[in-house]
Structure formats: C-alpha cells, structure tokens
Amino acid sequence: MAAGSAAVAAGPRNWEYRGRNNAGKVVKGRLDAPTESAAIDRMRTMGLAPIKVTEAAAGTGLNKEIEFGIGGGVKLKDLAVLSRQAATMVAAGLSLLKTLNILAEQTENKKLRETLGIVARDVEVGAALSDALGKHPRVFPPLMVNMIRAGEIGGFLDGALNTIAVNYEKEAKLRDQIKSAMTYPVMVLIMSLVAVVIMLTFIVPIFQEMFAGMGADLPLPTQMLVWLSQSMVVVVPVGVIAGIAFAVWWNGNKNTERVRKFVDPIKLKLPIFGKLIGKIAITRFCRNLADMVNAGVPILQALSIVGEASGNWVIENASHNIANSVRVGKSLSGPLSEEPVFPPMAAQMISVGEDAGALDTMLSKVADFYDDEVKATTESLTSIIEPLLIAFLGVVVGGMVIALYMPIFSMISVVNGG
C-alpha cells in the first residue's frame, strides 16, 4: 500500500482507454490521471462511456513508440489538409473543441489522430490552441505553432490556418517535384551497382576458372577484375555491416549541431546539386518569413523560426546573424546582403519591400521566383544526369565485359600467329 501511495504521489500515470462517444462510435486514446478511477471520471467528462481502461507502458523497450521522419510519421500533406479543414470549420463558426474532435475522428494518420485527441483535451480544460500544439514539437513544427498563436492574438485564426495550409501545400508540392525528377536517375544508379555486384560475384568467377585452365598470363585489366571479384567475399559483408552501422549513426546524429555544421556547407558546394539545395533553402526561408510577417509574428521571433525551418545550417546561422543585427536597430536587407548564402537579387528585392512597406509581399515574390528556379534547375539536372548515368553504366559494364574477353582475344591472336 505504501508503494502504491508513493506511486500516486510521484505524479499522474498514463492510461490507455477505449470508450463509446455520444454517436455510438468506439474511441481509443491515452490520458494522464493518478488512478484508474480518476481516468474513468475524466473519460466521462469527455463524453465517453468507458469500455476498457489499462495502464500504458512507461514508454521503454518494445512498447516505446519509434518515430521516423518529419513530425514522427506526420507528413507535410497531413498538416496541410489538417490546417485547411480546421480553417474551414473555424470560419463556419464551429467551436474550437468541436473542430479538434472532428479532425481527430476523420484523420487517417494514426499518430496525428492520437495527438489531436490530446490537444483537444488540453483545449477542453482551458489551454490555448497554440500552447496545446506546442507541447508536441515532433508533430507540429514551431512555424505552425507560432502562426496559430499570432492568429489567436490578432483574432484571425482561420486566416492563419489558411496561410499555414498554403505554405505546406507549396512545400509538399516542391518536394514531390524533386522526388519525381530524381526517381529515374536514382533507379539507373541502383541498377548499375546491382549489375556490377552480380557480375563480380557470379560471372567473373566462371571466367576465372576458365582462365586458370588455359595457363596463360592474364592482362592487367583482367587481373584487376579477378582481384575485385575475389575481394567481394569480404567487401560485400563488410559493406553491408558498415552501411547499416552508418545508417543507425546517421539517424541518431544527423540533426546535431556538430554534424549539420560540417555537412550542410558541403551540400551547398556540391558540383551538381549544390545550387539546387541552396535555392530550396532560400525558397523555404523567404516563404516562411513572408507568412509569419503577414501573420503578425515579431520579426526577431520569425527569424529564429524560419532559419531552423530552412533545413540548412548555413541559412540558420545566417538567420541568427541577421536577427542579431536587427535587434540593434538595423534593417533586414542590410545584414542579409552581407551573408554570402543569399543572392544579391534577394537582398535588393527585400530592400525594396522594406522601403515600400510591403515586406511580406516582396518576400513572397522572392520565394515564388526561387520556387520557379528550383523547378527549372530540377528539370535541367534531370536532363543532364540521365545520359551521364547511362553512359556511366555503359562504361562500367562494357569495361568489365572487355576485361573478361581480353585473354580470349590474346589467345586467338597467338593461335593465329602460330
């Protein structure tokens, strides 16, 4: 009994529940309560008839949720649809709590559905929507939370939600375009690597046995090919293990300051993809900043958020430098022009927007311009990469075939000469 009292005194426990709502639908979720009876009472205040209540695991071992990708399994498209639907319902006069409950019931994403249920319960007990969303940073990005907070303060929550929807729709469309353009080149590269591995593992050993029976000296290219084939016994297992180890390490460290500070500048200097990556980051920076300025978010707070949302440490660091300059009274365009990552045209257009009192409009125009640049660059890269990869595949596979047949050609020439 003493141990149970200590457990209760230590704080609320997490409970998994199943209940039936007023419409007769079975609802599942989680809630915090000190005891099982308190959890049942809370379910009843939520309008649920309890069916089953069990204490949830502490979140360790096999019961711990594993989250991958942006938002712990919540995609940009999910957030765009959510924001659009929420804006429509709020504008139609539905209460915020009813809107959240409807969204939680109809969303197909399990993680988002569970989180919206928690957000709805927080709003029910008096929390602001932005504060309730802010408790789940892995699901709702800071950009979304702060724009909703600005909408709450300014009385234009539906407008802020619409702006978020448009922003995420454009971002999702941009990502889809890049993925679509790069699918074919990536598939060609994978096929070429698979072809090389198959030839070295299965084809070359057959020729190697045949060459051993001939007793002739092998040309240098054939010797190198045979050596590579023999090395595959070690290279493939080591490569697989190293690849898995690197993937695990990368998944755990890719977002750390030390790794991003080293990797992100290299990304911008890549010979083919560097310009594309830079334009994508600038597009995100300008569009997000335009939306936040238009929503009434203070410029210093907006700069700290959009730098992080750009997805590149160089842009994020530049955003911090710009914010420090703005904090001491400088304009936005001045310090922005001193950062090498931003093109002069972007700084000049932003300067014009500041002078005209239309900073958000000009930032949107800059974002649209670089959005078009990303599309054009992606198309041109695709047209360049495809023939290069095909040529690479032809050279590698063709070179291997020639190296395999060189001893045969040499023997034929010796026999003919004899």
PDB file of N, CA and C in Angstrom, residues 309-345:
ATOM      1  N   ALA A 309      13.605  26.290 -39.901  1.00  0.00           N
ATOM      2  CA  ALA A 309      12.720  25.616 -40.854  1.00  0.00           C
ATOM      3  C   ALA A 309      13.321  25.515 -42.255  1.00  0.00           C
ATOM      4  N   SER A 310      14.400  26.249 -42.532  1.00  0.00           N
ATOM      5  CA  SER A 310      15.005  26.218 -43.866  1.00  0.00           C
ATOM      6  C   SER A 310      15.634  24.867 -44.179  1.00  0.00           C
ATOM      7  N   GLY A 311      16.028  24.137 -43.147  1.00  0.00           N
ATOM      8  CA  GLY A 311      16.601  22.814 -43.352  1.00  0.00           C
ATOM      9  C   GLY A 311      18.083  22.816 -43.637  1.00  0.00           C
ATOM     10  N   ASN A 312      18.753  23.962 -43.505  1.00  0.00           N
ATOM     11  CA  ASN A 312      20.186  24.025 -43.761  1.00  0.00           C
ATOM     12  C   ASN A 312      20.855  24.874 -42.688  1.00  0.00           C
ATOM     13  N   TRP A 313      21.954  24.357 -42.118  1.00  0.00           N
ATOM     14  CA  TRP A 313      22.622  25.058 -41.024  1.00  0.00           C
ATOM     15  C   TRP A 313      23.174  26.398 -41.467  1.00  0.00           C
ATOM     16  N   VAL A 314      23.625  26.515 -42.707  1.00  0.00           N
ATOM     17  CA  VAL A 314      24.195  27.775 -43.198  1.00  0.00           C
ATOM     18  C   VAL A 314      23.129  28.871 -43.177  1.00  0.00           C
ATOM     19  N   ILE A 315      21.926  28.552 -43.674  1.00  0.00           N
ATOM     20  CA  ILE A 315      20.822  29.518 -43.651  1.00  0.00           C
ATOM     21  C   ILE A 315      20.423  29.835 -42.213  1.00  0.00           C
ATOM     22  N   GLU A 316      20.395  28.804 -41.375  1.00  0.00           N
ATOM     23  CA  GLU A 316      20.018  29.008 -39.970  1.00  0.00           C
ATOM     24  C   GLU A 316      21.015  29.921 -39.262  1.00  0.00           C
ATOM     25  N   ASN A 317      22.295  29.707 -39.496  1.00  0.00           N
ATOM     26  CA  ASN A 317      23.319  30.552 -38.883  1.00  0.00           C
ATOM     27  C   ASN A 317      23.225  31.980 -39.398  1.00  0.00           C
ATOM     28  N   ALA A 318      22.988  32.119 -40.722  1.00  0.00           N
ATOM     29  CA  ALA A 318      22.830  33.453 -41.299  1.00  0.00           C
ATOM     30  C   ALA A 318      21.613  34.154 -40.709  1.00  0.00           C
ATOM     31  N   SER A 319      20.537  33.396 -40.467  1.00  0.00           N
ATOM     32  CA  SER A 319      19.330  33.977 -39.884  1.00  0.00           C
ATOM     33  C   SER A 319      19.591  34.494 -38.473  1.00  0.00           C
ATOM     34  N   HIS A 320      20.392  33.756 -37.702  1.00  0.00           N
ATOM     35  CA  HIS A 320      20.747  34.225 -36.352  1.00  0.00           C
ATOM     36  C   HIS A 320      21.570  35.514 -36.425  1.00  0.00           C
ATOM     37  N   ASN A 321      22.503  35.578 -37.372  1.00  0.00           N
ATOM     38  CA  ASN A 321      23.313  36.792 -37.535  1.00  0.00           C
ATOM     39  C   ASN A 321      22.446  37.989 -37.922  1.00  0.00           C
ATOM     40  N   ILE A 322      21.486  37.747 -38.825  1.00  0.00           N
ATOM     41  CA  ILE A 322      20.588  38.825 -39.249  1.00  0.00           C
ATOM     42  C   ILE A 322      19.734  39.292 -38.073  1.00  0.00           C
ATOM     43  N   ALA A 323      19.232  38.326 -37.276  1.00  0.00           N
ATOM     44  CA  ALA A 323      18.416  38.676 -36.117  1.00  0.00           C
ATOM     45  C   ALA A 323      19.210  39.522 -35.117  1.00  0.00           C
ATOM     46  N   ASN A 324      20.476  39.188 -34.910  1.00  0.00           N
ATOM     47  CA  ASN A 324      21.310  39.983 -34.001  1.00  0.00           C
ATOM     48  C   ASN A 324      21.484  41.410 -34.503  1.00  0.00           C
ATOM     49  N   SER A 325      21.614  41.566 -35.823  1.00  0.00           N
ATOM     50  CA  SER A 325      21.751  42.906 -36.395  1.00  0.00           C
ATOM     51  C   SER A 325      20.444  43.684 -36.295  1.00  0.00           C
ATOM     52  N   VAL A 326      19.327  43.023 -36.561  1.00  0.00           N
ATOM     53  CA  VAL A 326      18.018  43.685 -36.463  1.00  0.00           C
ATOM     54  C   VAL A 326      17.743  44.089 -35.020  1.00  0.00           C
ATOM     55  N   ARG A 327      18.202  43.280 -34.074  1.00  0.00           N
ATOM     56  CA  ARG A 327      17.980  43.558 -32.661  1.00  0.00           C
ATOM     57  C   ARG A 327      18.613  44.888 -32.231  1.00  0.00           C
ATOM     58  N   VAL A 328      19.704  45.281 -32.875  1.00  0.00           N
ATOM     59  CA  VAL A 328      20.380  46.540 -32.507  1.00  0.00           C
ATOM     60  C   VAL A 328      19.949  47.689 -33.407  1.00  0.00           C
ATOM     61  N   GLY A 329      18.884  47.489 -34.194  1.00  0.00           N
ATOM     62  CA  GLY A 329      18.301  48.602 -34.931  1.00  0.00           C
ATOM     63  C   GLY A 329      18.553  48.638 -36.427  1.00  0.00           C
ATOM     64  N   LYS A 330      19.222  47.637 -36.976  1.00  0.00           N
ATOM     65  CA  LYS A 330      19.488  47.640 -38.414  1.00  0.00           C
ATOM     66  C   LYS A 330      18.277  47.106 -39.180  1.00  0.00           C
ATOM     67  N   SER A 331      18.259  47.399 -40.484  1.00  0.00           N
ATOM     68  CA  SER A 331      17.183  46.891 -41.330  1.00  0.00           C
ATOM     69  C   SER A 331      17.411  45.411 -41.615  1.00  0.00           C
ATOM     70  N   LEU A 332      16.433  44.782 -42.241  1.00  0.00           N
ATOM     71  CA  LEU A 332      16.551  43.358 -42.567  1.00  0.00           C
ATOM     72  C   LEU A 332      17.458  43.147 -43.776  1.00  0.00           C
ATOM     73  N   SER A 333      17.310  43.983 -44.794  1.00  0.00           N
ATOM     74  CA  SER A 333      18.049  43.779 -46.046  1.00  0.00           C
ATOM     75  C   SER A 333      19.545  44.028 -45.896  1.00  0.00           C
ATOM     76  N   GLY A 334      19.953  44.958 -45.023  1.00  0.00           N
ATOM     77  CA  GLY A 334      21.371  45.275 -44.866  1.00  0.00           C
ATOM     78  C   GLY A 334      22.196  44.078 -44.429  1.00  0.00           C
ATOM     79  N   PRO A 335      21.935  43.519 -43.247  1.00  0.00           N
ATOM     80  CA  PRO A 335      22.702  42.338 -42.812  1.00  0.00           C
ATOM     81  C   PRO A 335      22.461  41.119 -43.701  1.00  0.00           C
ATOM     82  N   LEU A 336      21.271  41.029 -44.332  1.00  0.00           N
ATOM     83  CA  LEU A 336      21.014  39.891 -45.212  1.00  0.00           C
ATOM     84  C   LEU A 336      21.944  39.926 -46.426  1.00  0.00           C
ATOM     85  N   SER A 337      22.228  41.130 -46.932  1.00  0.00           N
ATOM     86  CA  SER A 337      23.118  41.253 -48.096  1.00  0.00           C
ATOM     87  C   SER A 337      24.558  40.895 -47.763  1.00  0.00           C
ATOM     88  N   GLU A 338      24.911  40.900 -46.465  1.00  0.00           N
ATOM     89  CA  GLU A 338      26.275  40.575 -46.050  1.00  0.00           C
ATOM     90  C   GLU A 338      26.486  39.073 -45.896  1.00  0.00           C
ATOM     91  N   GLU A 339      25.402  38.302 -45.967  1.00  0.00           N
ATOM     92  CA  GLU A 339      25.517  36.852 -45.858  1.00  0.00           C
ATOM     93  C   GLU A 339      25.689  36.252 -47.257  1.00  0.00           C
ATOM     94  N   PRO A 340      26.822  35.571 -47.521  1.00  0.00           N
ATOM     95  CA  PRO A 340      27.101  35.066 -48.871  1.00  0.00           C
ATOM     96  C   PRO A 340      26.067  34.076 -49.396  1.00  0.00           C
ATOM     97  N   VAL A 341      25.344  33.410 -48.510  1.00  0.00           N
ATOM     98  CA  VAL A 341      24.406  32.386 -48.955  1.00  0.00           C
ATOM     99  C   VAL A 341      23.199  32.988 -49.670  1.00  0.00           C
ATOM    100  N   PHE A 342      22.892  34.267 -49.405  1.00  0.00           N
ATOM    101  CA  PHE A 342      21.752  34.917 -50.050  1.00  0.00           C
ATOM    102  C   PHE A 342      22.220  35.671 -51.294  1.00  0.00           C
ATOM    103  N   PRO A 343      21.606  35.408 -52.451  1.00  0.00           N
ATOM    104  CA  PRO A 343      21.987  36.110 -53.680  1.00  0.00           C
ATOM    105  C   PRO A 343      21.696  37.603 -53.577  1.00  0.00           C
ATOM    106  N   PRO A 344      22.469  38.432 -54.284  1.00  0.00           N
ATOM    107  CA  PRO A 344      22.239  39.887 -54.237  1.00  0.00           C
ATOM    108  C   PRO A 344      20.822  40.285 -54.635  1.00  0.00           C
ATOM    109  N   MET A 345      20.235  39.567 -55.613  1.00  0.00           N
ATOM    110  CA  MET A 345      18.892  39.921 -56.063  1.00  0.00           C
ATOM    111  C   MET A 345      17.879  39.811 -54.934  1.00  0.00           C
TER     112      MET A 345
END
